[in-house]
PDB file of C-alpha atoms in Angstrom:
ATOM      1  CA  UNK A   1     120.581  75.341  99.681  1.00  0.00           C
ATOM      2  CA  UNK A   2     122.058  76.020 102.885  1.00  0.00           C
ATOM      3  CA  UNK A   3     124.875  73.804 103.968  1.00  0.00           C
ATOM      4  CA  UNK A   4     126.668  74.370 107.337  1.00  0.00           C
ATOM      5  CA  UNK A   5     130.118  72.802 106.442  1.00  0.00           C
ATOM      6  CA  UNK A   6     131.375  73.472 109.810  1.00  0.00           C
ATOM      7  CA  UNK A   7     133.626  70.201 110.886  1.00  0.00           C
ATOM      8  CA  UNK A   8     132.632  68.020 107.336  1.00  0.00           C
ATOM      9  CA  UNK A   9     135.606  66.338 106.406  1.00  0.00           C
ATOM     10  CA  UNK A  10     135.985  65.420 102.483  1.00  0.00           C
ATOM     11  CA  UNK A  11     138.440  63.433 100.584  1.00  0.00           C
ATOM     12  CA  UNK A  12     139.144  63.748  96.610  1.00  0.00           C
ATOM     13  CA  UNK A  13     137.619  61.391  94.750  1.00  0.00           C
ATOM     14  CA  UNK A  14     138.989  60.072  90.808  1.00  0.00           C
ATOM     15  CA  UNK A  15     142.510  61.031  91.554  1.00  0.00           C
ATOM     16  CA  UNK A  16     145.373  59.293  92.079  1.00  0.00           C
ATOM     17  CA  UNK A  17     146.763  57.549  94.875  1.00  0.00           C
ATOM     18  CA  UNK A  18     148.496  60.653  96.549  1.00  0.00           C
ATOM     19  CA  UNK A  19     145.793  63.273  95.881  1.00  0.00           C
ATOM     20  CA  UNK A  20     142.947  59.986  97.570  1.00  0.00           C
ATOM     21  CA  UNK A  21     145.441  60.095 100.793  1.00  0.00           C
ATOM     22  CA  UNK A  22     144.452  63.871 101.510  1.00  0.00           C
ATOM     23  CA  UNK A  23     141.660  64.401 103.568  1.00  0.00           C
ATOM     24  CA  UNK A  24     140.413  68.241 104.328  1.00  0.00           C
ATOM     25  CA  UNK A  25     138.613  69.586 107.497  1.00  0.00           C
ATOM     26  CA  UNK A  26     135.936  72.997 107.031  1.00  0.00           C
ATOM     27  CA  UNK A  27     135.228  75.274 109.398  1.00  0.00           C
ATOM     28  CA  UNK A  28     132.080  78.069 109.524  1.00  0.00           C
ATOM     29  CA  UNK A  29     131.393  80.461 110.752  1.00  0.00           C
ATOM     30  CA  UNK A  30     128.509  82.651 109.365  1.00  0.00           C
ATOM     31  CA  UNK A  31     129.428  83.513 105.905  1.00  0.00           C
ATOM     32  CA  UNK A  32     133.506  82.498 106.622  1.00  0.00           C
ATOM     33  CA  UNK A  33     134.776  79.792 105.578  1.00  0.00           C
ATOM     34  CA  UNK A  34     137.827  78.132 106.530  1.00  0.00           C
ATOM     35  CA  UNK A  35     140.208  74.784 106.434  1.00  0.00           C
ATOM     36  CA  UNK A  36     143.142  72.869 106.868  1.00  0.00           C
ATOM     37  CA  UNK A  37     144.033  69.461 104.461  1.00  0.00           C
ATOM     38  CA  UNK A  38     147.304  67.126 104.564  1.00  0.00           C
ATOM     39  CA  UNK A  39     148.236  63.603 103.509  1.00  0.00           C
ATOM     40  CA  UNK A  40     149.516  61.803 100.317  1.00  0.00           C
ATOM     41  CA  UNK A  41     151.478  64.129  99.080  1.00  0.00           C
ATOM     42  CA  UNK A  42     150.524  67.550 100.513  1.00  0.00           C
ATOM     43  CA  UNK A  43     152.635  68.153 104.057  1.00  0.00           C
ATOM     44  CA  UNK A  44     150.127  71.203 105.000  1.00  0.00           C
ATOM     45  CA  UNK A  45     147.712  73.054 102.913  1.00  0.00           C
ATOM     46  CA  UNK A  46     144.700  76.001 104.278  1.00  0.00           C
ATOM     47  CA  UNK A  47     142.023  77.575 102.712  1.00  0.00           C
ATOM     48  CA  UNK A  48     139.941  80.370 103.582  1.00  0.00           C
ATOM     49  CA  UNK A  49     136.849  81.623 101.573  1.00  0.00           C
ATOM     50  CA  UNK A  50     133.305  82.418 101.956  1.00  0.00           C
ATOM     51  CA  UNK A  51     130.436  80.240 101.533  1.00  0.00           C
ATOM     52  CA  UNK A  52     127.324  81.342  99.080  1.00  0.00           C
ATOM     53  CA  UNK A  53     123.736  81.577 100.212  1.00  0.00           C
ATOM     54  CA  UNK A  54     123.350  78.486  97.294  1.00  0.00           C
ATOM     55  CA  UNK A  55     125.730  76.869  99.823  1.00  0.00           C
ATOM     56  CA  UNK A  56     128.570  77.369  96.895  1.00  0.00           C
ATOM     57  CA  UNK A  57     132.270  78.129  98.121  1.00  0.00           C
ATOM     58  CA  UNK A  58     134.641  80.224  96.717  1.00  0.00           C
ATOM     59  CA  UNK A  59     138.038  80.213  97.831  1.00  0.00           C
ATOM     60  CA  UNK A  60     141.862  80.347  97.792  1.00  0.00           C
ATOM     61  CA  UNK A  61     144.642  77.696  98.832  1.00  0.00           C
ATOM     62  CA  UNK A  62     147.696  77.326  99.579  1.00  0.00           C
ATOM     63  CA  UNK A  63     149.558  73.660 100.193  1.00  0.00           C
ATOM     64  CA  UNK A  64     153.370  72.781 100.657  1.00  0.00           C
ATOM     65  CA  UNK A  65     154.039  69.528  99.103  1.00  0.00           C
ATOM     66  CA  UNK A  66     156.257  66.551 100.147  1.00  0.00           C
ATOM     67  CA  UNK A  67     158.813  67.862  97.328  1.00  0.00           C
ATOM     68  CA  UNK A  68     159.017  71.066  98.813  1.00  0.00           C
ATOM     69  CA  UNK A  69     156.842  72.797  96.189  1.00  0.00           C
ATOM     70  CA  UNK A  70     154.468  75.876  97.239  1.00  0.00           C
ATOM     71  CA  UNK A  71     151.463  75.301  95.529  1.00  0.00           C
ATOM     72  CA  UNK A  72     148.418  78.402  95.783  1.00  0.00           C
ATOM     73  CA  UNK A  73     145.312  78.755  94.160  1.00  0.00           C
ATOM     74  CA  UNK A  74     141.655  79.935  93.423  1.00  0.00           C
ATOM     75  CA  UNK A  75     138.895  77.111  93.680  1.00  0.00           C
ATOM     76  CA  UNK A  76     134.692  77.026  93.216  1.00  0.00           C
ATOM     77  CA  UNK A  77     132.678  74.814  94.177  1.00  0.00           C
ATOM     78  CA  UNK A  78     129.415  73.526  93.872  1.00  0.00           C
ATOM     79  CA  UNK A  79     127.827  71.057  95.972  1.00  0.00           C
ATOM     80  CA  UNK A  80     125.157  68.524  95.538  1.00  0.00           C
ATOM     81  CA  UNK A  81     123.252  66.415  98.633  1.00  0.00           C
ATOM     82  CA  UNK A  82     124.209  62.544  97.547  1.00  0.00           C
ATOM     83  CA  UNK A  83     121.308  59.943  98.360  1.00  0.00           C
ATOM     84  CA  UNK A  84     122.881  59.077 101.353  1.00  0.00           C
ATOM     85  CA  UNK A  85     123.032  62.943 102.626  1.00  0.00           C
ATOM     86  CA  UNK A  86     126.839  63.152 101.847  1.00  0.00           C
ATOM     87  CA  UNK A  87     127.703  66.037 100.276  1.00  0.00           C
ATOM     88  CA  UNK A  88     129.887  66.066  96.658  1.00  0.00           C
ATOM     89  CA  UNK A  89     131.769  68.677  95.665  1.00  0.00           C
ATOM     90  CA  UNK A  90     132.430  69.757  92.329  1.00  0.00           C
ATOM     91  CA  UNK A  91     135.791  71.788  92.309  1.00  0.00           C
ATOM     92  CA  UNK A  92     136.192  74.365  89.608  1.00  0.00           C
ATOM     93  CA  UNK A  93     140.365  75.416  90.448  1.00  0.00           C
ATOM     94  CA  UNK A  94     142.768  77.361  88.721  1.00  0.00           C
ATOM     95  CA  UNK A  95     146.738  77.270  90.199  1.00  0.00           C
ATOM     96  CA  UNK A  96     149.236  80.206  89.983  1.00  0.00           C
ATOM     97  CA  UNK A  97     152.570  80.557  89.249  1.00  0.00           C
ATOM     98  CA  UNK A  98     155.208  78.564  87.620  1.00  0.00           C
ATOM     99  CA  UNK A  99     152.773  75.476  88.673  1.00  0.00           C
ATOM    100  CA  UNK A 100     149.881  76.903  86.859  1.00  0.00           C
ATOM    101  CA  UNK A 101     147.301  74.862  85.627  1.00  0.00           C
ATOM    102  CA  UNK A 102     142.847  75.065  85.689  1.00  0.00           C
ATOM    103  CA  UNK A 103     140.943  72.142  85.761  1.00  0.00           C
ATOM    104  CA  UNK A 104     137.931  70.476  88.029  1.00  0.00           C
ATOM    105  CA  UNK A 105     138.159  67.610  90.489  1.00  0.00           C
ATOM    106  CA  UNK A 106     135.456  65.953  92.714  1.00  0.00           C
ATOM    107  CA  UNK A 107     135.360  65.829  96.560  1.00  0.00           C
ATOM    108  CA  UNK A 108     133.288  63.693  98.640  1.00  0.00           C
ATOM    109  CA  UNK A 109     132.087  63.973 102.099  1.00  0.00           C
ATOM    110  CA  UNK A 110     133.442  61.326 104.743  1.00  0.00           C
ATOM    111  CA  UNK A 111     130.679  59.056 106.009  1.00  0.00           C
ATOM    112  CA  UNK A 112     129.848  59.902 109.379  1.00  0.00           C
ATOM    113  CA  UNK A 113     133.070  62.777 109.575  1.00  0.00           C
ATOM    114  CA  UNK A 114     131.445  65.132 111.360  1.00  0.00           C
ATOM    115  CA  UNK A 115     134.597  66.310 113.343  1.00  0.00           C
ATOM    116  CA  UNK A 116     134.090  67.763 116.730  1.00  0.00           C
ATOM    117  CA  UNK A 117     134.462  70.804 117.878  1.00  0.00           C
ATOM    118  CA  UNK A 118     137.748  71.768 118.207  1.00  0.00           C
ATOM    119  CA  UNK A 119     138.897  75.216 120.690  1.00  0.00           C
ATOM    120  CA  UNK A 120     137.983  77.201 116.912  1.00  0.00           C
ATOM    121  CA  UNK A 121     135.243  75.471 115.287  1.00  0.00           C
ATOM    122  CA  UNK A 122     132.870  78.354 114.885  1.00  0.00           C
ATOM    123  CA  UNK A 123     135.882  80.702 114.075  1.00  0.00           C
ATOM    124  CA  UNK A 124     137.515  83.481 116.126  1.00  0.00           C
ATOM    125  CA  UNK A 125     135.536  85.161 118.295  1.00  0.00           C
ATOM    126  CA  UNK A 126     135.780  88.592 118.843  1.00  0.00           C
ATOM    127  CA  UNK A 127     138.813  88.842 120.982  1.00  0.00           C
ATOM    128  CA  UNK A 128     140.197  85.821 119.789  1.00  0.00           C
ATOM    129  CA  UNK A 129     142.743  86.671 117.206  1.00  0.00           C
ATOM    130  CA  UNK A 130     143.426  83.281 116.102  1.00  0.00           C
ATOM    131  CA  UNK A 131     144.150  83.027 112.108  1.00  0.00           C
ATOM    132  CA  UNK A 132     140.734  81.533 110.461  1.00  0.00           C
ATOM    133  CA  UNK A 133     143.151  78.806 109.403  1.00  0.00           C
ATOM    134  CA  UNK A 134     144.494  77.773 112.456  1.00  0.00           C
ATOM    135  CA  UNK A 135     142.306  75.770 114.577  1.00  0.00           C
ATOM    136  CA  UNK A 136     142.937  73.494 117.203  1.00  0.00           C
ATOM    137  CA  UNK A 137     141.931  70.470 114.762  1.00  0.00           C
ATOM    138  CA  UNK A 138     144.288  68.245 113.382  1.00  0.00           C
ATOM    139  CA  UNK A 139     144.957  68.804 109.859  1.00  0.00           C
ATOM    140  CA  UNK A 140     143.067  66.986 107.592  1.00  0.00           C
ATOM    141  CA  UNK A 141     144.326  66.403 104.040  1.00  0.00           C
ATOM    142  CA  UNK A 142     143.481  68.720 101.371  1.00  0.00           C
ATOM    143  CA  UNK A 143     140.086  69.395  99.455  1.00  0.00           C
ATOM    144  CA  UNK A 144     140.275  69.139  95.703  1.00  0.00           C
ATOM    145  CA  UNK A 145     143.460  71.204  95.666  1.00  0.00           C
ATOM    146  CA  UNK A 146     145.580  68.553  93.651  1.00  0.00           C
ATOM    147  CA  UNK A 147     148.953  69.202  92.244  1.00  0.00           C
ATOM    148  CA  UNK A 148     149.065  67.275  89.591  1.00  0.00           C
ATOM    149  CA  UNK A 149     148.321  68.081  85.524  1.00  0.00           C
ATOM    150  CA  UNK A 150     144.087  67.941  85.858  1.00  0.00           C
ATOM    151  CA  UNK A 151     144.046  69.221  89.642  1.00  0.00           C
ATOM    152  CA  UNK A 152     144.420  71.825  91.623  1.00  0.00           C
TER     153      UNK A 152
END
């Protein structure tokens, strides 16, 4: 299934009132896959990973919280096309450190989130040496990557 996530916009879904504030923006480009995520109680998080052929993602993350926690992590995920042509994620994450903890949590497309292109939204070019995770977007709170017990 090939899924361009390139400016989608998701937001957790089943979680609790901080981890539903986040929202998360992706970026593509080719195979690279990249994206920022703030609100409720993450201040900042990134991720950067690679997207499957299957349209799958595998990544890490990394989000500073509100309480001044550092928070990194591993995540899969799978997708699946809703009726509507929304895309779900299902979040398979494991957290390291002091904080660690495995579990899976839900994402959800935004209807009609496309984001636009921002001065990165197909990644750095060749003799653009931006960071993958910095793009001229405004952060977008965080995919699945949840701090609490049963989330990322």
């Amino acid at each position: 299934m090939a899924i361009d996530y390139d400016g989608r916009r998701f937001r957790p879904v089943g979680t609790d009132e901080h981890e539903a504030a986040r929202q998360a923006v992706y970026h593509q480009r080719d195979d690279l896959l990249w994206g920022e995520f703030s609100g409720g109680d993450a201040r900042r998080g990134t991720l950067t990973g690679t997207v499957a052929e299957d349209g799958g993602l595998d990544f890490v993350y990394g989000v500073v919280l509100t309480d001044g926690r550092v928070v990194a992590g591993s995540c899969r995920s799978v997708p699946e096309v809703l009726d509507d042509g929304r895309i779900r994620l299902t979040e398979t994450w494991q957290r390291y450190g002091k904080h660690a903890a495995s579990g899976v949590s839900y994402l959800e497309e935004l209807p009609g989130a496309q984001a636009g292109p921002g001065p990165h939204a197909h990644g750095p070019g060749p003799s653009d040496s931006a960071d993958p995770g910095s793009t001229g977007s405004a952060p977008a709170p965080a995919p699945g990557a949840s701090t609490g017990e049963n989330t990322p």
